[in-house]
Amino acid sequence: ASAKAAGHPDADRLIADVDAVIEEHFWDAGRGLMHDEFRRDWSPFSTYRGMNANMHAIEAHLSAFEATGEARFFDRAQRILSFFVDRIGRTNSWRLIEHYTEDWQPDPDYEGNPMFRPMGTTPGHSFELGRLVLQAWDLAGRPGDAPPLSARALIETARADAARPNGGFCYTLDFTGTPRVLDRYWWPSCEAIGAWATLPK
């Protein structure tokens, strides 16, 4: 998408190549969600499903839509957003579940790499997803009030749960919003700034 925006002559070919790989291997059209990981020969090595890969897929597809105007990119992003906002966020007090089984049932006991797949919820991802909800709403022409209300609920819940009295945000929460890992990293603060700057006044 960035190559397309910059007018690079190979941009269309690159977008087509990436789109074909996503379509063949990652995109689960029936569920409207992305698979996570494969071996180099495209054979699966786990049944893990997660929010992080899907959130970055939203980001990539919205960028591709902005660069190309091709509706299928926007449609994929919207289907993923619908799952995490309407099915997960709205039914879990606006706290997003990170880890899932192969059939997309929440897996609250999963604990992977403590930095990249920690147990619990990750408020930085709520800030990020809230911003992506607003980006999609803007690209659609800002129809209705539901998307900004959902975005605000995600962002404000994460802030209320994760803000530390001495600044920054704790890294993870349990499923009730209680801080779990108190370490503070740079990226949740960056996502929070972006989210709050994007929220309609």
Tab-separated table of C-alpha atoms in Angstrom:
chain	number	residue	atom	x	y	z
A	1	ALA	CA	0.000	0.000	0.000
A	2	SER	CA	2.817	2.413	0.797
A	3	ALA	CA	4.484	1.567	-2.523
A	4	LYS	CA	1.197	2.283	-4.296
A	5	ALA	CA	0.859	5.623	-2.517
A	6	ALA	CA	4.418	6.482	-3.538
A	7	GLY	CA	3.763	5.572	-7.167
A	8	HIS	CA	6.213	2.668	-7.319
A	9	PRO	CA	5.895	0.772	-10.633
A	10	ASP	CA	5.845	-2.647	-8.914
A	11	ALA	CA	3.183	-1.736	-6.345
A	12	ASP	CA	0.226	-3.368	-8.113
A	13	ARG	CA	2.141	-6.615	-8.608
A	14	LEU	CA	3.245	-6.676	-4.982
A	15	ILE	CA	-0.288	-6.049	-3.704
A	16	ALA	CA	-1.611	-8.817	-5.969
A	17	ASP	CA	1.046	-11.261	-4.729
A	18	VAL	CA	0.327	-10.545	-1.069
A	19	ASP	CA	-3.432	-10.685	-1.642
A	20	ALA	CA	-3.102	-14.108	-3.291
A	21	VAL	CA	-1.125	-15.496	-0.348
A	22	ILE	CA	-3.656	-14.136	2.140
A	23	GLU	CA	-6.556	-15.527	0.126
A	24	GLU	CA	-5.023	-18.978	-0.216
A	25	HIS	CA	-3.531	-19.481	3.236
A	26	PHE	CA	-4.610	-16.969	5.864
A	27	TRP	CA	-8.138	-15.771	5.135
A	28	ASP	CA	-10.923	-17.938	6.548
A	29	ALA	CA	-13.817	-16.655	4.462
A	30	GLY	CA	-16.391	-18.667	6.386
A	31	ARG	CA	-15.511	-17.033	9.680
A	32	GLY	CA	-14.250	-13.722	8.369
A	33	LEU	CA	-11.006	-14.039	10.323
A	34	MET	CA	-7.331	-14.778	9.766
A	35	HIS	CA	-5.297	-17.868	10.574
A	36	ASP	CA	-2.066	-17.102	12.379
A	37	GLU	CA	0.930	-19.209	11.500
A	38	PHE	CA	2.363	-21.848	9.182
A	39	ARG	CA	5.595	-23.642	8.470
A	40	ARG	CA	7.603	-22.577	5.432
A	41	ASP	CA	5.830	-25.221	3.333
A	42	TRP	CA	2.439	-23.799	4.456
A	43	SER	CA	1.618	-26.795	6.626
A	44	PRO	CA	0.053	-25.789	9.954
A	45	PHE	CA	2.069	-26.284	13.125
A	46	SER	CA	-0.489	-25.072	15.664
A	47	THR	CA	-4.199	-24.479	16.066
A	48	TYR	CA	-3.663	-21.150	17.803
A	49	ARG	CA	-5.898	-18.262	16.782
A	50	GLY	CA	-5.325	-14.776	18.080
A	51	MET	CA	-6.396	-11.183	18.087
A	52	ASN	CA	-2.982	-9.678	17.367
A	53	ALA	CA	-2.575	-11.113	13.863
A	54	ASN	CA	-6.147	-10.189	13.028
A	55	MET	CA	-5.780	-6.655	14.319
A	56	HIS	CA	-2.729	-6.091	12.126
A	57	ALA	CA	-4.677	-7.633	9.247
A	58	ILE	CA	-7.326	-4.937	9.761
A	59	GLU	CA	-4.615	-2.309	9.652
A	60	ALA	CA	-3.105	-3.761	6.467
A	61	HIS	CA	-6.438	-4.145	4.688
A	62	LEU	CA	-7.588	-0.623	5.502
A	63	SER	CA	-4.290	0.674	4.120
A	64	ALA	CA	-4.721	-1.456	0.991
A	65	PHE	CA	-8.246	-0.128	0.542
A	66	GLU	CA	-7.053	3.462	0.888
A	67	ALA	CA	-4.333	2.848	-1.692
A	68	THR	CA	-6.383	0.895	-4.243
A	69	GLY	CA	-10.069	1.594	-3.629
A	70	GLU	CA	-10.747	-2.156	-3.947
A	71	ALA	CA	-13.771	-2.983	-1.813
A	72	ARG	CA	-12.712	-6.519	-0.896
A	73	PHE	CA	-9.928	-5.134	1.281
A	74	PHE	CA	-12.369	-2.961	3.191
A	75	ASP	CA	-14.874	-5.818	3.477
A	76	ARG	CA	-12.279	-8.131	5.042
A	77	ALA	CA	-11.295	-5.465	7.558
A	78	GLN	CA	-14.927	-4.876	8.487
A	79	ARG	CA	-15.618	-8.569	9.039
A	80	ILE	CA	-12.681	-8.872	11.425
A	81	LEU	CA	-13.710	-5.696	13.228
A	82	SER	CA	-17.246	-6.996	13.619
A	83	PHE	CA	-16.014	-10.115	15.404
A	84	PHE	CA	-13.804	-8.325	17.899
A	85	VAL	CA	-16.026	-5.309	18.507
A	86	ASP	CA	-19.528	-6.794	18.430
A	87	ARG	CA	-19.021	-10.408	19.444
A	88	ILE	CA	-16.092	-10.032	21.856
A	89	GLY	CA	-15.858	-6.455	23.118
A	90	ARG	CA	-19.547	-5.738	23.462
A	91	THR	CA	-20.194	-8.970	25.402
A	92	ASN	CA	-17.131	-8.739	27.685
A	93	SER	CA	-17.548	-5.280	29.218
A	94	TRP	CA	-15.436	-3.849	26.345
A	95	ARG	CA	-12.361	-5.888	27.299
A	96	LEU	CA	-10.864	-7.737	24.352
A	97	ILE	CA	-9.862	-11.373	24.608
A	98	GLU	CA	-6.500	-12.092	22.989
A	99	HIS	CA	-6.279	-15.881	22.591
A	100	TYR	CA	-8.614	-18.432	20.965
A	101	THR	CA	-8.929	-22.076	20.065
A	102	GLU	CA	-9.050	-23.307	16.479
A	103	ASP	CA	-12.823	-22.831	16.346
A	104	TRP	CA	-12.530	-19.292	17.736
A	105	GLN	CA	-13.662	-19.981	21.263
A	106	PRO	CA	-11.904	-17.817	23.890
A	107	ASP	CA	-8.957	-19.596	25.514
A	108	PRO	CA	-8.554	-17.806	28.878
A	109	ASP	CA	-5.885	-20.224	30.132
A	110	TYR	CA	-3.532	-19.748	27.190
A	111	GLU	CA	-0.144	-18.301	28.081
A	112	GLY	CA	2.505	-18.041	25.411
A	113	ASN	CA	5.543	-15.811	25.103
A	114	PRO	CA	5.221	-13.282	27.978
A	115	MET	CA	6.009	-10.350	25.697
A	116	PHE	CA	4.114	-11.260	22.523
A	117	ARG	CA	1.356	-13.598	23.756
A	118	PRO	CA	0.835	-12.879	27.441
A	119	MET	CA	-2.060	-14.297	29.411
A	120	GLY	CA	-5.047	-12.037	29.995
A	121	THR	CA	-6.016	-8.929	28.091
A	122	THR	CA	-3.739	-6.271	26.617
A	123	PRO	CA	-5.108	-2.727	26.990
A	124	GLY	CA	-2.752	-1.377	24.337
A	125	HIS	CA	-4.639	-3.497	21.816
A	126	SER	CA	-7.936	-1.965	22.924
A	127	PHE	CA	-6.521	1.479	22.185
A	128	GLU	CA	-5.287	0.264	18.807
A	129	LEU	CA	-8.502	-1.490	17.819
A	130	GLY	CA	-10.556	1.517	18.881
A	131	ARG	CA	-8.506	3.691	16.535
A	132	LEU	CA	-8.981	1.202	13.696
A	133	VAL	CA	-12.757	1.244	14.272
A	134	LEU	CA	-12.646	5.000	13.750
A	135	GLN	CA	-10.448	4.700	10.667
A	136	ALA	CA	-12.883	2.236	9.073
A	137	TRP	CA	-15.833	4.460	9.996
A	138	ASP	CA	-14.116	7.448	8.398
A	139	LEU	CA	-13.294	5.510	5.212
A	140	ALA	CA	-16.945	4.434	4.971
A	141	GLY	CA	-18.085	8.069	5.025
A	142	ARG	CA	-18.857	8.205	8.766
A	143	PRO	CA	-22.251	6.450	8.696
A	144	GLY	CA	-24.149	6.513	11.988
A	145	ASP	CA	-22.998	6.913	15.584
A	146	ALA	CA	-22.415	3.264	16.554
A	147	PRO	CA	-18.740	2.931	15.509
A	148	PRO	CA	-17.464	5.984	17.430
A	149	LEU	CA	-19.466	4.907	20.474
A	150	SER	CA	-17.911	1.438	20.308
A	151	ALA	CA	-14.452	2.918	19.816
A	152	ARG	CA	-14.906	5.204	22.800
A	153	ALA	CA	-16.066	2.287	24.959
A	154	LEU	CA	-12.957	0.258	24.067
A	155	ILE	CA	-10.581	3.180	24.593
A	156	GLU	CA	-12.102	4.524	27.804
A	157	THR	CA	-12.371	1.066	29.372
A	158	ALA	CA	-8.712	0.361	28.637
A	159	ARG	CA	-7.673	3.711	30.084
A	160	ALA	CA	-9.743	3.248	33.237
A	161	ASP	CA	-8.417	-0.261	33.800
A	162	ALA	CA	-4.761	0.167	32.889
A	163	ALA	CA	-3.669	3.716	33.781
A	164	ARG	CA	-0.974	3.716	36.468
A	165	PRO	CA	-0.949	6.405	39.174
A	166	ASN	CA	2.659	7.295	38.328
A	167	GLY	CA	2.074	7.444	34.569
A	168	GLY	CA	1.731	5.073	31.660
A	169	PHE	CA	-0.337	1.911	31.358
A	170	CYS	CA	0.210	-1.551	32.758
A	171	TYR	CA	0.985	-4.145	30.114
A	172	THR	CA	-1.742	-6.717	30.816
A	173	LEU	CA	-4.976	-7.107	32.757
A	174	ASP	CA	-6.970	-10.084	33.925
A	175	PHE	CA	-10.420	-10.670	32.471
A	176	THR	CA	-12.091	-8.362	35.004
A	177	GLY	CA	-9.817	-5.409	34.213
A	178	THR	CA	-7.521	-5.845	37.222
A	179	PRO	CA	-3.852	-5.113	36.416
A	180	ARG	CA	-1.838	-8.295	35.989
A	181	VAL	CA	1.577	-7.340	34.572
A	182	LEU	CA	2.463	-3.884	35.871
A	183	ASP	CA	5.396	-3.308	33.502
A	184	ARG	CA	4.969	-0.231	31.331
A	185	TYR	CA	6.070	-0.220	27.709
A	186	TRP	CA	6.228	2.567	25.165
A	187	TRP	CA	3.807	1.211	22.590
A	188	PRO	CA	0.564	1.225	24.641
A	189	SER	CA	1.174	4.901	25.422
A	190	CYS	CA	1.687	5.604	21.714
A	191	GLU	CA	-1.503	3.736	20.832
A	192	ALA	CA	-3.403	5.612	23.538
A	193	ILE	CA	-2.246	8.968	22.200
A	194	GLY	CA	-3.278	7.983	18.671
A	195	ALA	CA	-6.649	6.696	19.866
A	196	TRP	CA	-7.515	9.772	21.897
A	197	ALA	CA	-6.376	12.088	19.106
A	198	THR	CA	-8.695	10.253	16.688
A	199	LEU	CA	-11.827	10.152	18.850
A	200	PRO	CA	-14.494	12.619	17.706
A	201	LYS	CA	-14.894	15.446	20.193
